[in-house]
PDB file of C-alpha atoms and ligand atoms in Angstrom:
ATOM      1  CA  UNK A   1      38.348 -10.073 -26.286  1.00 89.00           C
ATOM      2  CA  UNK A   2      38.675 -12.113 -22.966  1.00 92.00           C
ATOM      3  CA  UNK A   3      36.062  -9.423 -21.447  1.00 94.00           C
ATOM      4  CA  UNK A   4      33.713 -10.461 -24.068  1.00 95.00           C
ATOM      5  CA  UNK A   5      34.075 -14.134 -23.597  1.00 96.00           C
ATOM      6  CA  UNK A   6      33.526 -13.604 -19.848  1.00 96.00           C
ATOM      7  CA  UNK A   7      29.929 -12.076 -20.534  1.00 95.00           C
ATOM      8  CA  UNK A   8      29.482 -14.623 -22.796  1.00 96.00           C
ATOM      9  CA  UNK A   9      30.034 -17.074 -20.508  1.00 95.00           C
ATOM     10  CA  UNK A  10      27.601 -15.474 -18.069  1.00 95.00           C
ATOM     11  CA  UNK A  11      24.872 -15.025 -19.867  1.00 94.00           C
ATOM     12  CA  UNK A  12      25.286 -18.441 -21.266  1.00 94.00           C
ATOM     13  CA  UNK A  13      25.128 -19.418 -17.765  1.00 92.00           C
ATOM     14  CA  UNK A  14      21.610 -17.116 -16.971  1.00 89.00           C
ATOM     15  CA  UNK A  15      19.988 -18.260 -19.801  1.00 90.00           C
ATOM     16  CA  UNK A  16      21.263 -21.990 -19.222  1.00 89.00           C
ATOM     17  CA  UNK A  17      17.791 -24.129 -19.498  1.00 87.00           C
ATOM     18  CA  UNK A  18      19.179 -27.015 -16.347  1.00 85.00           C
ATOM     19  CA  UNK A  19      19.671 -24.088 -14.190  1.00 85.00           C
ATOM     20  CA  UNK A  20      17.943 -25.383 -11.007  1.00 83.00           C
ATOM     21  CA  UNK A  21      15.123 -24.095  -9.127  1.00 84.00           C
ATOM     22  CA  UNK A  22      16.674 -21.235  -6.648  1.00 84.00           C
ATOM     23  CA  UNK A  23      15.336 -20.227  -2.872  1.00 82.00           C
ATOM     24  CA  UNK A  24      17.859 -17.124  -3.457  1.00 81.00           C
ATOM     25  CA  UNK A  25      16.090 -13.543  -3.026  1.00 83.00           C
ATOM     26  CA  UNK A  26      17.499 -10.238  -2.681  1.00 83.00           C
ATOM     27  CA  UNK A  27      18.462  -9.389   0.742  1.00 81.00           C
ATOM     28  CA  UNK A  28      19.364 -13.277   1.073  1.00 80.00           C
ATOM     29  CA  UNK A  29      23.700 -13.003   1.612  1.00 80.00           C
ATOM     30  CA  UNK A  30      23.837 -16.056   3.885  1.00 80.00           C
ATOM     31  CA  UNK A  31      26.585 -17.240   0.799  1.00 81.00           C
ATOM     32  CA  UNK A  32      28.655 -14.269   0.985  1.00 83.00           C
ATOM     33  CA  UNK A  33      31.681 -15.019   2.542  1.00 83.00           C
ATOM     34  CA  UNK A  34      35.150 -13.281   2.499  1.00 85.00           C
ATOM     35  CA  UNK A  35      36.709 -16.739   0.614  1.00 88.00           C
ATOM     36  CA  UNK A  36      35.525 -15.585  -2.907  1.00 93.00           C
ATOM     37  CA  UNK A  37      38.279 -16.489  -5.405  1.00 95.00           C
ATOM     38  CA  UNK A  38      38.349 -14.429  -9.027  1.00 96.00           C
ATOM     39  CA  UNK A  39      40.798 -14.347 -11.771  1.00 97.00           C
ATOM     40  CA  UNK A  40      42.474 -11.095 -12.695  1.00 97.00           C
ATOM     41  CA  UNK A  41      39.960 -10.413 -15.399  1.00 96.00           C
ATOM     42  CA  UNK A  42      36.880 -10.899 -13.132  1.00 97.00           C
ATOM     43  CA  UNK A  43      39.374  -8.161 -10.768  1.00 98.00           C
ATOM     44  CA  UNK A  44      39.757  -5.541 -13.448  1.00 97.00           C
ATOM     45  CA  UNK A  45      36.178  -5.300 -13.992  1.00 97.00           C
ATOM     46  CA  UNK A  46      35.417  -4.236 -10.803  1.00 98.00           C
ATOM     47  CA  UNK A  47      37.927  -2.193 -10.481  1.00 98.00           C
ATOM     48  CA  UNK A  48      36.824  -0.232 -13.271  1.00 98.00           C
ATOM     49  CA  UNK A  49      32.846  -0.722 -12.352  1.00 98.00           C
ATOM     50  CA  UNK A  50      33.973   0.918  -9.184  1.00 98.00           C
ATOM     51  CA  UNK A  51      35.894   3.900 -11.093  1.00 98.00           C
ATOM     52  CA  UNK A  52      32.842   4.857 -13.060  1.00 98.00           C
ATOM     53  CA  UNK A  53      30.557   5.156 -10.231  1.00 98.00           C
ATOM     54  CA  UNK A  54      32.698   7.015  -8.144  1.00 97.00           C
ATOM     55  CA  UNK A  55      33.253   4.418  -5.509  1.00 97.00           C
ATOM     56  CA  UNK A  56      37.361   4.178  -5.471  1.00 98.00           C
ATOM     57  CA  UNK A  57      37.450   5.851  -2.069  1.00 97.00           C
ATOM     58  CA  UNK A  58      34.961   3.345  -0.658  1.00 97.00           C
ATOM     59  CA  UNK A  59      37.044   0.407  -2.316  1.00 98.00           C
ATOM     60  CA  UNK A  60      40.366   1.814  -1.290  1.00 97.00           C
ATOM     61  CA  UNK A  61      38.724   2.023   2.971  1.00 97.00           C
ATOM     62  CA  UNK A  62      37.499  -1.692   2.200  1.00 96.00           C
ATOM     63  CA  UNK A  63      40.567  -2.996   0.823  1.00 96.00           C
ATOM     64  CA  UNK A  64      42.495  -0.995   3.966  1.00 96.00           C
ATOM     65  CA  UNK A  65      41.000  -2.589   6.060  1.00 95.00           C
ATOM     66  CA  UNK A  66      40.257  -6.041   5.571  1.00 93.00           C
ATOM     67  CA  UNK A  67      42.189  -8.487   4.453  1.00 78.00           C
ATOM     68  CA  UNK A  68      44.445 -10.592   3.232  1.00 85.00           C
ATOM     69  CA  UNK A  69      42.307 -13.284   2.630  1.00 86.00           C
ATOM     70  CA  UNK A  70      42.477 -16.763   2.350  1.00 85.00           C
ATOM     71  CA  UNK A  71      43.681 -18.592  -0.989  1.00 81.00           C
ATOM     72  CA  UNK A  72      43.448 -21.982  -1.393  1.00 88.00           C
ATOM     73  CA  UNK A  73      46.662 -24.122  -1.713  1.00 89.00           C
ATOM     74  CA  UNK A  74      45.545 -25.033  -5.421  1.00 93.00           C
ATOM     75  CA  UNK A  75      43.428 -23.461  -7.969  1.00 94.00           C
ATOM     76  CA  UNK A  76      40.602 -25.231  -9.732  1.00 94.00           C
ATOM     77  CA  UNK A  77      42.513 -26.231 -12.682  1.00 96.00           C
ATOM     78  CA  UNK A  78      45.789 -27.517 -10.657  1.00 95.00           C
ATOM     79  CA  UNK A  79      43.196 -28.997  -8.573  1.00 93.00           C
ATOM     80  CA  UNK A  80      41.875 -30.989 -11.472  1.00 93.00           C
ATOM     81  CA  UNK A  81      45.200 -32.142 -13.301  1.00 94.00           C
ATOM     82  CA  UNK A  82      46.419 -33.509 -10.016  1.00 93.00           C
ATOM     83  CA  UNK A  83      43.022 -35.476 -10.015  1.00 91.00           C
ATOM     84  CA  UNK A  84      43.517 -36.945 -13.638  1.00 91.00           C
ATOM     85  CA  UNK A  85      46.668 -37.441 -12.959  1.00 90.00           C
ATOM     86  CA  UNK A  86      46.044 -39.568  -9.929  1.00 87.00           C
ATOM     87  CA  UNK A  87      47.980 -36.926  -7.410  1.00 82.00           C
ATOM     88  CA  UNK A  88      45.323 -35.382  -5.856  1.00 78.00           C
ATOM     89  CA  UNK A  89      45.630 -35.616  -1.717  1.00 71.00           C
ATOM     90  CA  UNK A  90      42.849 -34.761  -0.678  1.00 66.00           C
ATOM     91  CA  UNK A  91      39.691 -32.609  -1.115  1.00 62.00           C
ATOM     92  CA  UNK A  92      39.852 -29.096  -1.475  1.00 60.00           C
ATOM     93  CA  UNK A  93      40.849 -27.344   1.975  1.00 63.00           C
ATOM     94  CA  UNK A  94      37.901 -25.912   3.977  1.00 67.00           C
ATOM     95  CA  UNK A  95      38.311 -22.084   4.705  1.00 65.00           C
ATOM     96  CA  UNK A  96      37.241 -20.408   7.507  1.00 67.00           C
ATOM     97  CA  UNK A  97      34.049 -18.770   7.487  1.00 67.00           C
ATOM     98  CA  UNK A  98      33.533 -15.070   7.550  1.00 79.00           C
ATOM     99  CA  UNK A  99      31.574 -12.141   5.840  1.00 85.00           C
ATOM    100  CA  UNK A 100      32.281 -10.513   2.688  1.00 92.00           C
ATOM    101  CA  UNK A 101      32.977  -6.850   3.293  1.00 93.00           C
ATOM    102  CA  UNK A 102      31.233  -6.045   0.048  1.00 95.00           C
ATOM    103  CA  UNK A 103      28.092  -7.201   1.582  1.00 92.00           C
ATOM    104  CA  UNK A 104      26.231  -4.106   3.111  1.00 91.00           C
ATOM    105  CA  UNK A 105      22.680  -3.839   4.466  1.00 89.00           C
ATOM    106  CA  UNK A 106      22.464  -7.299   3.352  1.00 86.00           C
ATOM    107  CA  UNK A 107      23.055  -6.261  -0.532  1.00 90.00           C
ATOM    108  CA  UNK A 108      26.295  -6.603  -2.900  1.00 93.00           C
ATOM    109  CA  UNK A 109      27.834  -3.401  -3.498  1.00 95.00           C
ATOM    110  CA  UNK A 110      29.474  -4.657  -6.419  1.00 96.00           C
ATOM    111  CA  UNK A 111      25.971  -6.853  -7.696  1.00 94.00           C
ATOM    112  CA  UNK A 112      26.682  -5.914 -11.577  1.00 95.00           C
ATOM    113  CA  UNK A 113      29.906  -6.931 -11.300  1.00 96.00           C
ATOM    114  CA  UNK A 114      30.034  -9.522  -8.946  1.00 95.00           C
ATOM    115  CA  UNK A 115      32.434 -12.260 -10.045  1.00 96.00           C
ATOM    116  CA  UNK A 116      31.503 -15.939 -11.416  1.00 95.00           C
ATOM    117  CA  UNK A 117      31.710 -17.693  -7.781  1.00 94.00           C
ATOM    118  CA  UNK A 118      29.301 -14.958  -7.161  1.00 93.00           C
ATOM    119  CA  UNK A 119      26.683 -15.995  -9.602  1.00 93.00           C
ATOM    120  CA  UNK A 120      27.079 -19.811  -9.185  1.00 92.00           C
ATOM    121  CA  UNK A 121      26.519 -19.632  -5.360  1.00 88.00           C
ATOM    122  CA  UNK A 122      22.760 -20.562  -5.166  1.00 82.00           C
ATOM    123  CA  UNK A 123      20.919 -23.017  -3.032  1.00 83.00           C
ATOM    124  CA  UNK A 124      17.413 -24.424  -4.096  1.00 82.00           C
ATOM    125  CA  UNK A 125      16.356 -23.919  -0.315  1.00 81.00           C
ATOM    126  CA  UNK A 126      16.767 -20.804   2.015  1.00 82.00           C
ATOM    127  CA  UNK A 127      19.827 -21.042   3.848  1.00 78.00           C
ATOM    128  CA  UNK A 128      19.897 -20.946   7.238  1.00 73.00           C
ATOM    129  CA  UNK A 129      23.027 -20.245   9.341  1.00 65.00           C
ATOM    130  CA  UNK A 130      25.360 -22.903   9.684  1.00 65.00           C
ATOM    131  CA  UNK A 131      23.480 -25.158   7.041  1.00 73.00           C
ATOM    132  CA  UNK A 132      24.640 -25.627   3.443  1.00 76.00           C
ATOM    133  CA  UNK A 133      23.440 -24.900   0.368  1.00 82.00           C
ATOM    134  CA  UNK A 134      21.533 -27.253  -1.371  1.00 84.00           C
ATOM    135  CA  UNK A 135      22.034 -28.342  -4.550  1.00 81.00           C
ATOM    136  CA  UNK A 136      22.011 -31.352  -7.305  1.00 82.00           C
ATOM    137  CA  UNK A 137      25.374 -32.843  -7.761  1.00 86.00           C
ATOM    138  CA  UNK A 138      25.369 -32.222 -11.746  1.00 87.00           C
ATOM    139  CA  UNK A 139      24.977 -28.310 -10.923  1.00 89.00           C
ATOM    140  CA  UNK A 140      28.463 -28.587  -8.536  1.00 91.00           C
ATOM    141  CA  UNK A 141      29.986 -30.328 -11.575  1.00 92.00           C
ATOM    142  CA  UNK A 142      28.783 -27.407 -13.896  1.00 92.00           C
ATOM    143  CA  UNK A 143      29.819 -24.773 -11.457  1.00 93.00           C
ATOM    144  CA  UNK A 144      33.267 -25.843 -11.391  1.00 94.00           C
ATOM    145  CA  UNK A 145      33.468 -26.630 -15.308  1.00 95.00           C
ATOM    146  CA  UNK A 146      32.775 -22.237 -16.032  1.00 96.00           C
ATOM    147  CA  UNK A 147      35.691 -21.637 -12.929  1.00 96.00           C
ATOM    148  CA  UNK A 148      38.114 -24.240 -14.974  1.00 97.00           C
ATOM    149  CA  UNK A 149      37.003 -22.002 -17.722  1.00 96.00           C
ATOM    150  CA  UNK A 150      36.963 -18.634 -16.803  1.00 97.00           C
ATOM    151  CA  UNK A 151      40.696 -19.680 -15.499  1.00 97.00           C
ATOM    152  CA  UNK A 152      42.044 -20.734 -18.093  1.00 96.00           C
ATOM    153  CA  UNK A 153      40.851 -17.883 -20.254  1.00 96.00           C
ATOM    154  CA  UNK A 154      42.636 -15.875 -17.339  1.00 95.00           C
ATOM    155  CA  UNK A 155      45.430 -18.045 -17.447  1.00 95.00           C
ATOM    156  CA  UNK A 156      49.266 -16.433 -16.280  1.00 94.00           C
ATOM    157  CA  UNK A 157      47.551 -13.573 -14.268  1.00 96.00           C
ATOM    158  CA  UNK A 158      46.911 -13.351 -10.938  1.00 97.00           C
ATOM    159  CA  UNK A 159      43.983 -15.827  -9.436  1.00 97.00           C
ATOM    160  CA  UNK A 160      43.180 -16.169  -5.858  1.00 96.00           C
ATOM    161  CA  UNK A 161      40.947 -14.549  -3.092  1.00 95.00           C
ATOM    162  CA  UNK A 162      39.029 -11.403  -4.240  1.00 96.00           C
ATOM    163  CA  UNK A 163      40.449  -9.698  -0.841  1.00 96.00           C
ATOM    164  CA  UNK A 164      44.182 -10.419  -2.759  1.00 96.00           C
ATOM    165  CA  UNK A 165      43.636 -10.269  -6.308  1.00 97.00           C
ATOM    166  CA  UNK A 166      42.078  -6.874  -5.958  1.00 97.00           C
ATOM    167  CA  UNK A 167      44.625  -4.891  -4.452  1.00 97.00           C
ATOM    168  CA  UNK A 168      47.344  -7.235  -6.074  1.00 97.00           C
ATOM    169  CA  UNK A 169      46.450  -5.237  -9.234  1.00 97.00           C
ATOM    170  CA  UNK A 170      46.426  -1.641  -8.283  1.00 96.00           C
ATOM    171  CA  UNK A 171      50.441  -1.842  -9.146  1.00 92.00           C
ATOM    172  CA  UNK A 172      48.400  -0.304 -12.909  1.00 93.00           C
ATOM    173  CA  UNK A 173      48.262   3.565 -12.820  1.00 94.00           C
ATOM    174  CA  UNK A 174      45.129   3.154 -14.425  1.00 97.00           C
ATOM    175  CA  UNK A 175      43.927   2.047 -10.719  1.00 97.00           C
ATOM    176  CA  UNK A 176      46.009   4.997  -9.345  1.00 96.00           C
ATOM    177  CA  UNK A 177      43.192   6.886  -7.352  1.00 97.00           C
ATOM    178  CA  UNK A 178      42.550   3.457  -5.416  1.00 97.00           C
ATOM    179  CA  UNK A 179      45.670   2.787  -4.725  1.00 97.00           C
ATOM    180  CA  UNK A 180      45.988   6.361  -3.225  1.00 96.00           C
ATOM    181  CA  UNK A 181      44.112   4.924  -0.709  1.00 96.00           C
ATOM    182  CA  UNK A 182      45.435   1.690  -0.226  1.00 96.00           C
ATOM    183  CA  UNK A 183      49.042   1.268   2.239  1.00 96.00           C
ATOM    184  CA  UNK A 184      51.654  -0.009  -0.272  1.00 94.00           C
ATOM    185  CA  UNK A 185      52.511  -2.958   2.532  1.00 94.00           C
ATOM    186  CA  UNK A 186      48.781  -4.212   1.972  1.00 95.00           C
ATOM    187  CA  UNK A 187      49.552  -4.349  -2.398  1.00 94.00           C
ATOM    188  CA  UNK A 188      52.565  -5.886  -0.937  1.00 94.00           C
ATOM    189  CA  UNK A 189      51.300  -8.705   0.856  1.00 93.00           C
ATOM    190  CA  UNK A 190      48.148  -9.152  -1.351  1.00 95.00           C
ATOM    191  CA  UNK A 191      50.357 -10.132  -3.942  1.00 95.00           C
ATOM    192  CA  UNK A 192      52.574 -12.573  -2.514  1.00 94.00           C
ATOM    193  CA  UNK A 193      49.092 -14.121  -1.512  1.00 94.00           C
ATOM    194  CA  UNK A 194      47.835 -14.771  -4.780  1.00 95.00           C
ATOM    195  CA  UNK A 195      48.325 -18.009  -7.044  1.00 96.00           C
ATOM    196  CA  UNK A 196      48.946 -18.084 -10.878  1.00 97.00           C
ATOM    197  CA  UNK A 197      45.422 -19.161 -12.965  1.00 97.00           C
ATOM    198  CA  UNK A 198      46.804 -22.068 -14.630  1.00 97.00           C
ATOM    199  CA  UNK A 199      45.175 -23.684 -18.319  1.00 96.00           C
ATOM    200  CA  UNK A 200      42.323 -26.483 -18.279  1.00 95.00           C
ATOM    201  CA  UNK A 201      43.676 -29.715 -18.423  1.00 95.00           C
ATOM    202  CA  UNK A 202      40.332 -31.650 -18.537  1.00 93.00           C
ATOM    203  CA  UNK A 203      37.045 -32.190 -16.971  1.00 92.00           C
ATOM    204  CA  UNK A 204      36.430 -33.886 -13.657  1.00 90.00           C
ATOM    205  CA  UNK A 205      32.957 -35.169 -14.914  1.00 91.00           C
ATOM    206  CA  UNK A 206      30.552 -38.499 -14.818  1.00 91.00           C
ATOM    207  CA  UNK A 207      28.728 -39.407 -17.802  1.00 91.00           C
ATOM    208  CA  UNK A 208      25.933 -38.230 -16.771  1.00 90.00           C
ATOM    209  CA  UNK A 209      27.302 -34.951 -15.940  1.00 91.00           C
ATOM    210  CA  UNK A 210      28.656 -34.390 -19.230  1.00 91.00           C
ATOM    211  CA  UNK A 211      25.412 -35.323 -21.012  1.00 90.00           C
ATOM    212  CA  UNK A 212      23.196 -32.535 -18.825  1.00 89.00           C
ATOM    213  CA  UNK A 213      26.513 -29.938 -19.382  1.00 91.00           C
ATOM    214  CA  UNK A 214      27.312 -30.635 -22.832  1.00 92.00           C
ATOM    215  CA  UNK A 215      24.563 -27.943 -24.284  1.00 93.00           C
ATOM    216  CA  UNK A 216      25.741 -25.529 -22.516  1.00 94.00           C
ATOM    217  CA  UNK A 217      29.542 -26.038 -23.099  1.00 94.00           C
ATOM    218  CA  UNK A 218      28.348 -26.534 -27.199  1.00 94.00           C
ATOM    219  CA  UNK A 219      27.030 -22.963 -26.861  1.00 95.00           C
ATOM    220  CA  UNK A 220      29.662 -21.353 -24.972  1.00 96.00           C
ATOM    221  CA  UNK A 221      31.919 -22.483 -27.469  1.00 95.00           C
ATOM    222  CA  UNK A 222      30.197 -21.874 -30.640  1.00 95.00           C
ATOM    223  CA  UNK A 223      29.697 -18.129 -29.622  1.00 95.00           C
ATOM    224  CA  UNK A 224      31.714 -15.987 -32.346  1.00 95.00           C
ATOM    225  CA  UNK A 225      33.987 -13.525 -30.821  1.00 94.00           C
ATOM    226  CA  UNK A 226      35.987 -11.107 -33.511  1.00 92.00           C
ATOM    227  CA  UNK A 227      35.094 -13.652 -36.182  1.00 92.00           C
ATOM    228  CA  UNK A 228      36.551 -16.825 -34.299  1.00 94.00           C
ATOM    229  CA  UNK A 229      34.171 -19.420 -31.905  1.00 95.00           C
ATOM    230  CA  UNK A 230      35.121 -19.162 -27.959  1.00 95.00           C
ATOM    231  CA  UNK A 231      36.372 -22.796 -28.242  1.00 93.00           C
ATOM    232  CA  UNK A 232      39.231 -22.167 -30.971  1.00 92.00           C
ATOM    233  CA  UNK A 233      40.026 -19.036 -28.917  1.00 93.00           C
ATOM    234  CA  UNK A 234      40.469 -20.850 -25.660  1.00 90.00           C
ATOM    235  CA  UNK A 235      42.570 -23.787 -27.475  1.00 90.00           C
ATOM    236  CA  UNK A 236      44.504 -20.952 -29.051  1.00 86.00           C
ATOM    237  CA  UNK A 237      43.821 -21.482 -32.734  1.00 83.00           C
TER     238      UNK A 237
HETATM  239  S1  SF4 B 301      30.973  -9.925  -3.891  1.00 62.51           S
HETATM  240 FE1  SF4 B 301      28.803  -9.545  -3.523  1.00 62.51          FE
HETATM  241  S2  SF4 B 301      27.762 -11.444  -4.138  1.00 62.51           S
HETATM  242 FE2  SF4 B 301      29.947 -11.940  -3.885  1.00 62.51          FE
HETATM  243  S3  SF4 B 301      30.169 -12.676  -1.770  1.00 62.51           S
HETATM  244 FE3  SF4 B 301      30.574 -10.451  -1.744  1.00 62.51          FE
HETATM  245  S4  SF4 B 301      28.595  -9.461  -1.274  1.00 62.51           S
HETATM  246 FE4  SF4 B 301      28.166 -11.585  -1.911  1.00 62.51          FE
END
């Protein structure tokens, strides 16, 4: 069921009508940096993506060999309740730049899968290097509504940097022929560098925000999954 919901909320966001104007092309990875963070669920489906087209050994060399990577200190949503609770410190922590080893010949290996940070990362002019994306402040708000979303829906499981969450969950056997491949001190470490996804505990949003987001929340939420809407799932009725 939370597999479904994920699509849903990813082709809600494709088809979303306030989806900005985008520079991005194919062979355009100036985004693609190593400090991707992705729930569990977003983790398992590449994982198994990668199973059924043969590409475990590949994973298990790329996981071998690079990482772990950098988590932030606080996920989205415990980023956001220590904002509406007045706590918050500071902004979010810069990481350090550097490339994303799925990125190859300038194309995802992992495109069908890639996870949500993935497919918000957009920038209505070409990047160029050391330049940032550019894009209207109500699309940062909506980009960071679907990750308060898409954690909470992974909520207790591993979140964190893809470079941890990944091997953090070949402990399954049904990952065994990755892990084959993958020194048990890496699983080790990859774990103890992940963070818990936590549940939403609000929206960080202006007025205005909310009134260009609001359509696409309404049909996120209305979207019937096993005979229940996506919002009574996530609030666990
Ligand atoms: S997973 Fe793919 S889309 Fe995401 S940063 Fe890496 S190469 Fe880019």
């Amino acid at each position: 069921m939370k597999k479904e919901i994920l699509h849903h909320i990813y082709n809600a966001f494709e088809r979303w009508p306030n989806r900005p104007a985008v520079a991005c092309r194919s062979g355009c990875s100036a985004c693609c940096s190593g400090n991707v963070t992705i729930t569990a669920l977003e983790g398992v489906e590449i994982l198994r993506w990668v199973q059924q087209n043969s590409l475990s050994h590949w994973l298990a060399r790329i996981l071998a060999e690079n990482g772990p990577g950098e988590t932030p200190r606080q996920t989205t949503n415990e980023f956001a309740a220590a904002c509406l609770a007045g706590l918050a410190e500071d902004d979010p922590e810069e990481m350090a730049p550097s490339s994303c080893p799925f990125l190859e010949n300038s194309q995802c290996r992992i495109y069908p899968v890639r996870p949500l940070a993935c497919r918000l990362f957009v920038s209505s002019q070409t990047c160029e290097k050391g330049q940032p994306a550019l894009v209207p402040e109500y699309y940062l708000a909506t980009a960071t509504v679907l990750c308060q979303l898409v954690e909470h829906l992974g909520q207790k499981e591993y979140w964190g940097n893809m470079l941890n969450v990944l091997p953090a969950l070949l402990d399954s056997t049904e990952f065994g022929d990755i892990a084959a491949g993958v020194p048990s001190l890496r699983t080790i470490q990859a774990r103890l560098a992940t963070r818990k996804a936590h549940p939403l505990p609000g929206f960080l949003l202006t007025e205005a925000e909310e009134e260009k987001i609001r359509p696409l929340l309404a049909t996120i939420f209305s979207i019937r999954v096993a005979g229940r809407r996506i919002e009574d799932i996530l609030n666990g009725r």
